[in-house]
Amino acid sequence: MTPTLNQLHEAKTALDAPLFSDLPGDIDISFEFFPPKTEKMGETLWSSVATLSPLGPRFVSVTYGAGGSTRERTHEQVVRIQKEAGIPAAAHLTCVNATKDEVDEVARHYWEEGIRHIVALRGDPPDGASAYAPHPGGYENAADLIAGLKKVADFEISVAAYPEVHPDSPDAQADIENLKAKFGAGADRAITQFFFDPECFFRFRDEVAAAGITAEVVPGIMPVMSFAAVQRMSAMCGTAIPSWMEGLFDGLDERPAARQLVSATIAAELCRKLYAGGVRQFHFYTLNRAELSYAICHMLGKRPAGDTA
């Protein structure tokens, strides 16, 4: 993709100091939460919703546990967020451990509750399984699930994309073809797995465009809450961690405030470089914590609705 003059100007600006000066806040944002397991975790989630909702997210999504293990809790939180917080809410839905009829019934319940947006995913293997296999009588994969959901109702559908290739894909080309099949089945946008190198996203964006995909591809941003946890997640999903990152978090296990400052700096710089490359949509994996995502949005010029300061 050839950069435009505006993007070249942005690229220069991103290298000048101060890095975040005069950003107009012309970005669209969305946030991901997970359903809480305890009352205290529920309080943390709702505190985060209250903190982030004034920023005017396009939507927030709520994840679906491995093997559909959080189905009821996901449903409860999605409906509550949309009704009580007034934010468009999206429910994650997978193919795992359910027949087509069962998945369709869940989708119908969402539609009846006013939920119009589904994040449609194949899903991870259920506990005890070494590899994914379609459930007997279930949807085979994400593209099959999307086609089924579109028969239930005219949902807005987001899907997953993998700049560093899904671990189950034989190669990058097969991964792109799978993404293309999702859009062919009716998906509206893709949200990427988290990554830490902006060039990784730009290469992927170019590959997607070369494949004839014109739909929106939104970078997924993971502010680091715990470096050890990110290492575990990265190993599972195939995300590369830059060699310099471990050194920046070294010695901060017992210094959470300092760790947050480092994490916000890393994620904000990643977003600033993406912005310089023309990105205007960002999806934040919050892990139910608001402050890091809020700080990053603030540095990108995003302010609460009505706040012109």
Coordinates of C-alpha atoms in Angstrom, one line a residue:
M1 CA 0.0 0.0 0.0
T2 CA 1.5 3.4 -1.1
P3 CA 1.3 5.9 1.7
T4 CA -0.7 9.1 1.1
L5 CA 0.8 12.6 1.6
N6 CA -1.2 12.8 4.8
Q7 CA 0.2 9.5 6.0
L8 CA 3.8 10.6 5.2
H9 CA 3.2 13.8 7.1
E10 CA 1.8 11.7 10.0
A11 CA 4.8 9.5 9.8
K12 CA 7.1 12.5 10.2
T13 CA 5.0 13.9 13.0
A14 CA 5.1 10.6 14.9
L15 CA 8.9 10.8 15.0
D16 CA 8.9 14.4 16.2
A17 CA 8.4 15.4 19.9
P18 CA 6.0 15.8 21.5
L19 CA 4.7 12.5 20.1
F20 CA 1.0 13.0 21.1
S21 CA 0.6 16.8 20.5
D22 CA -2.4 18.2 18.8
L23 CA -4.1 14.9 18.0
P24 CA -7.8 15.7 17.1
G25 CA -9.2 12.5 18.7
D26 CA -10.7 11.5 15.3
I27 CA -10.6 7.8 16.2
D28 CA -13.2 5.2 16.7
I29 CA -12.7 2.9 19.7
S30 CA -14.2 -0.3 21.1
F31 CA -13.5 -2.3 24.2
E32 CA -13.6 -6.0 25.1
F33 CA -14.6 -7.3 28.5
F34 CA -14.9 -10.8 29.9
P35 CA -17.8 -12.0 32.1
P36 CA -16.9 -11.9 35.8
K37 CA -16.8 -15.0 38.0
T38 CA -17.3 -13.4 41.4
E39 CA -19.2 -10.5 42.8
K40 CA -16.0 -8.5 43.4
M41 CA -14.9 -9.1 39.8
G42 CA -18.4 -7.9 38.7
E43 CA -17.8 -4.7 40.6
T44 CA -14.5 -4.2 38.8
L45 CA -16.1 -4.8 35.4
W46 CA -18.8 -2.3 36.1
S47 CA -16.4 0.3 37.4
S48 CA -14.5 -0.2 34.1
V49 CA -17.7 0.2 32.0
A50 CA -18.5 3.4 33.9
T51 CA -15.0 4.8 33.3
L52 CA -14.8 4.0 29.6
S53 CA -18.4 4.6 28.5
P54 CA -18.0 8.5 28.5
L55 CA -15.4 8.0 25.7
G56 CA -18.2 7.0 23.4
P57 CA -17.1 3.6 22.2
R58 CA -18.7 2.3 19.0
F59 CA -19.4 -0.9 20.9
V60 CA -18.1 -3.1 23.6
S61 CA -17.9 -6.9 23.4
V62 CA -18.1 -9.6 26.0
T63 CA -16.1 -12.8 25.6
Y64 CA -17.4 -16.4 25.6
G65 CA -15.5 -18.9 27.7
A66 CA -13.7 -21.9 26.3
G67 CA -16.2 -24.5 25.3
G68 CA -19.1 -22.1 25.8
S69 CA -18.4 -22.3 29.6
T70 CA -19.6 -18.7 30.2
R71 CA -22.7 -18.7 28.0
E72 CA -25.1 -17.5 30.7
R73 CA -22.7 -15.0 32.2
T74 CA -21.9 -13.6 28.8
H75 CA -25.5 -13.2 28.0
E76 CA -26.3 -11.5 31.3
Q77 CA -23.4 -8.9 30.9
V78 CA -24.0 -8.2 27.3
V79 CA -27.7 -7.4 27.8
R80 CA -27.0 -5.4 31.0
I81 CA -24.3 -3.3 29.4
Q82 CA -26.6 -2.4 26.5
K83 CA -29.6 -1.6 28.7
E84 CA -28.0 0.0 31.7
A85 CA -24.9 1.7 30.2
G86 CA -26.5 2.6 26.9
I87 CA -23.5 1.3 24.9
P88 CA -24.1 -0.9 21.8
A89 CA -23.0 -4.4 23.0
A90 CA -21.7 -7.3 21.1
A91 CA -21.8 -10.9 22.3
H92 CA -19.0 -13.4 21.4
L93 CA -20.4 -16.6 20.1
T94 CA -18.5 -19.8 19.1
C95 CA -19.1 -23.1 17.4
V96 CA -17.7 -25.2 20.4
N97 CA -19.7 -27.7 22.3
A98 CA -23.1 -26.9 20.7
T99 CA -25.3 -28.0 17.9
K100 CA -26.5 -25.6 15.2
D101 CA -29.9 -25.5 16.8
E102 CA -28.4 -24.6 20.2
V103 CA -26.3 -21.8 18.8
D104 CA -29.2 -20.5 16.8
E105 CA -31.4 -20.5 19.9
V106 CA -28.7 -18.4 21.8
A107 CA -28.6 -16.0 18.8
R108 CA -32.4 -15.7 18.7
H109 CA -32.4 -14.8 22.4
Y110 CA -29.8 -12.1 21.8
W111 CA -31.9 -10.6 19.0
E112 CA -35.0 -10.7 21.2
E113 CA -33.1 -8.8 23.9
G114 CA -32.1 -6.1 21.4
I115 CA -28.5 -7.3 20.8
R116 CA -27.7 -6.7 17.1
H117 CA -24.0 -7.4 17.0
I118 CA -22.2 -10.8 17.3
V119 CA -18.5 -11.5 17.4
A120 CA -18.5 -14.8 15.6
L121 CA -15.6 -17.1 16.3
R122 CA -14.7 -20.8 15.7
G123 CA -13.6 -21.0 19.3
D124 CA -10.8 -22.9 21.1
P125 CA -10.8 -26.6 21.7
P126 CA -12.8 -27.5 24.8
D127 CA -10.9 -28.5 28.0
G128 CA -9.1 -31.8 27.5
A129 CA -9.0 -31.7 23.7
S130 CA -5.7 -31.3 22.0
A131 CA -7.2 -29.9 18.7
Y132 CA -10.4 -28.4 17.5
A133 CA -13.0 -30.6 16.0
P134 CA -16.5 -29.6 14.9
H135 CA -19.2 -30.6 17.4
P136 CA -21.5 -33.3 16.0
G137 CA -24.4 -31.4 14.4
G138 CA -22.6 -28.1 15.0
Y139 CA -21.2 -25.4 12.9
E140 CA -17.9 -26.4 11.2
N141 CA -16.0 -23.2 11.5
A142 CA -16.5 -19.4 11.8
A143 CA -17.6 -18.9 8.2
D144 CA -20.2 -21.6 8.6
L145 CA -21.3 -20.0 11.9
I146 CA -21.6 -16.6 10.2
A147 CA -23.8 -18.0 7.4
G148 CA -26.0 -19.6 10.1
L149 CA -26.3 -16.4 12.1
K150 CA -27.4 -14.5 9.0
K151 CA -30.2 -16.9 8.6
V152 CA -31.4 -16.3 12.2
A153 CA -31.4 -12.5 11.8
D154 CA -29.5 -9.6 10.1
F155 CA -26.8 -9.3 12.8
E156 CA -23.8 -7.0 12.5
I157 CA -20.9 -9.5 12.6
S158 CA -17.3 -9.0 13.7
V159 CA -14.7 -11.8 13.2
A160 CA -11.2 -12.5 14.3
A161 CA -8.1 -11.9 12.1
Y162 CA -4.5 -13.0 12.8
P163 CA -1.6 -10.7 11.6
E164 CA 0.9 -13.4 12.7
V165 CA -1.2 -16.4 11.4
H166 CA -3.6 -18.5 13.4
P167 CA -1.8 -21.4 15.1
D168 CA -4.0 -23.9 13.3
S169 CA -3.4 -22.4 9.8
P170 CA -0.9 -24.2 7.5
D171 CA 0.4 -20.9 6.2
A172 CA -0.4 -17.2 5.8
Q173 CA -2.2 -17.6 2.5
A174 CA -4.6 -20.2 4.0
D175 CA -5.2 -17.8 6.8
I176 CA -6.1 -15.0 4.4
E177 CA -8.4 -17.3 2.5
N178 CA -10.2 -18.2 5.7
L179 CA -10.7 -14.6 6.5
K180 CA -12.0 -14.0 3.0
A181 CA -14.5 -16.8 3.5
K182 CA -15.7 -15.1 6.7
F183 CA -16.4 -11.9 4.8
G184 CA -18.0 -13.9 2.0
A185 CA -20.4 -15.4 4.5
G186 CA -21.5 -12.0 5.7
A187 CA -19.0 -10.6 8.2
D188 CA -18.8 -6.8 8.5
R189 CA -15.4 -6.3 10.1
A190 CA -12.4 -8.1 11.4
I191 CA -10.7 -7.4 14.7
T192 CA -7.1 -8.7 14.9
Q193 CA -5.4 -10.7 17.6
F194 CA -3.1 -8.5 19.7
F195 CA 0.4 -7.7 18.4
F196 CA 3.3 -5.5 19.4
D197 CA 4.9 -4.5 16.2
P198 CA 3.1 -1.9 14.0
E199 CA 4.8 -3.2 10.9
C200 CA 3.2 -6.6 11.5
F201 CA -0.2 -4.9 11.2
F202 CA 0.7 -2.9 8.1
R203 CA 2.0 -6.0 6.3
F204 CA -1.2 -7.8 7.2
R205 CA -3.3 -4.9 6.0
D206 CA -1.5 -4.9 2.7
E207 CA -1.9 -8.7 2.4
V208 CA -5.6 -8.4 3.1
A209 CA -6.0 -5.6 0.5
A210 CA -4.1 -7.7 -2.1
A211 CA -6.5 -10.5 -1.5
G212 CA -9.4 -8.2 -2.5
I213 CA -10.8 -7.7 1.0
T214 CA -12.1 -4.2 1.3
A215 CA -13.9 -4.5 4.7
E216 CA -12.6 -2.8 7.8
V217 CA -9.8 -4.5 9.7
V218 CA -9.4 -3.2 13.2
P219 CA -6.2 -3.6 15.2
G220 CA -6.6 -5.3 18.6
I221 CA -4.5 -3.6 21.3
M222 CA -3.5 -5.4 24.4
P223 CA -2.1 -3.2 27.2
V224 CA 0.2 -5.3 29.3
M225 CA -1.3 -5.9 32.8
S226 CA 1.1 -8.7 33.6
F227 CA 4.1 -9.6 31.4
A228 CA 4.0 -13.2 32.5
A229 CA 0.4 -13.5 31.5
V230 CA 1.1 -11.9 28.1
Q231 CA 3.9 -14.4 27.6
R232 CA 1.4 -17.2 28.2
M233 CA -1.2 -15.8 25.9
S234 CA 1.3 -15.0 23.2
A235 CA 2.6 -18.6 23.3
M236 CA -1.0 -19.9 22.8
C237 CA -1.9 -17.6 19.9
G238 CA 1.5 -17.2 18.1
T239 CA 2.1 -13.6 18.9
A240 CA 5.7 -12.5 18.8
I241 CA 7.0 -10.5 21.8
P242 CA 9.8 -8.1 20.9
S243 CA 13.1 -8.9 22.6
W244 CA 13.2 -5.4 24.2
M245 CA 9.9 -5.8 26.0
E246 CA 11.0 -8.2 28.7
G247 CA 13.7 -5.8 29.8
L248 CA 11.3 -3.0 30.2
F249 CA 9.1 -5.0 32.5
D250 CA 12.0 -6.6 34.4
G251 CA 11.8 -5.8 38.1
L252 CA 8.3 -4.4 38.1
D253 CA 6.4 -7.4 39.4
E254 CA 6.1 -5.7 42.8
R255 CA 5.6 -2.2 41.5
P256 CA 2.2 -2.1 39.8
A257 CA 2.0 1.6 39.4
A258 CA 5.3 1.7 37.6
R259 CA 4.3 -1.3 35.5
Q260 CA 1.1 0.5 34.4
L261 CA 3.2 3.6 33.3
V262 CA 5.5 1.4 31.3
S263 CA 2.6 -0.6 29.8
A264 CA 0.6 2.6 28.9
T265 CA 3.7 4.0 27.2
I266 CA 4.3 0.9 25.1
A267 CA 0.7 0.6 24.0
A268 CA 0.3 4.3 23.3
E269 CA 3.4 4.4 21.1
L270 CA 2.1 1.4 19.2
C271 CA -1.2 3.1 18.7
R272 CA 0.5 6.4 17.7
K273 CA 2.5 4.6 15.0
L274 CA -0.7 2.9 13.8
Y275 CA -2.4 6.3 13.7
A276 CA 0.5 7.7 11.7
G277 CA -0.1 4.8 9.2
G278 CA -3.7 5.8 8.7
V279 CA -5.4 3.7 11.4
R280 CA -8.5 5.4 12.9
Q281 CA -10.2 2.4 14.6
F282 CA -8.8 0.7 17.7
H283 CA -10.2 -2.2 19.7
F284 CA -8.8 -2.6 23.2
Y285 CA -8.6 -5.8 25.2
T286 CA -9.2 -4.3 28.6
L287 CA -9.0 -7.5 30.7
N288 CA -11.8 -5.7 32.7
R289 CA -9.4 -2.9 33.7
A290 CA -10.1 0.6 32.5
E291 CA -7.2 2.9 33.4
L292 CA -4.7 1.8 30.8
S293 CA -7.1 1.8 27.9
Y294 CA -8.5 5.2 29.1
A295 CA -5.0 6.7 29.3
I296 CA -4.1 5.5 25.8
C297 CA -7.3 6.9 24.3
H298 CA -6.6 10.2 26.1
M299 CA -3.1 10.4 24.6
L300 CA -4.7 9.8 21.2
G301 CA -6.8 12.8 21.7
K302 CA -10.1 11.0 22.7
R303 CA -12.1 12.9 25.3
P304 CA -15.4 12.2 27.0
A305 CA -18.4 13.4 25.0
G306 CA -19.0 17.1 25.7
D307 CA -15.5 17.6 27.0
T308 CA -13.7 20.2 24.8
A309 CA -10.8 20.8 27.2

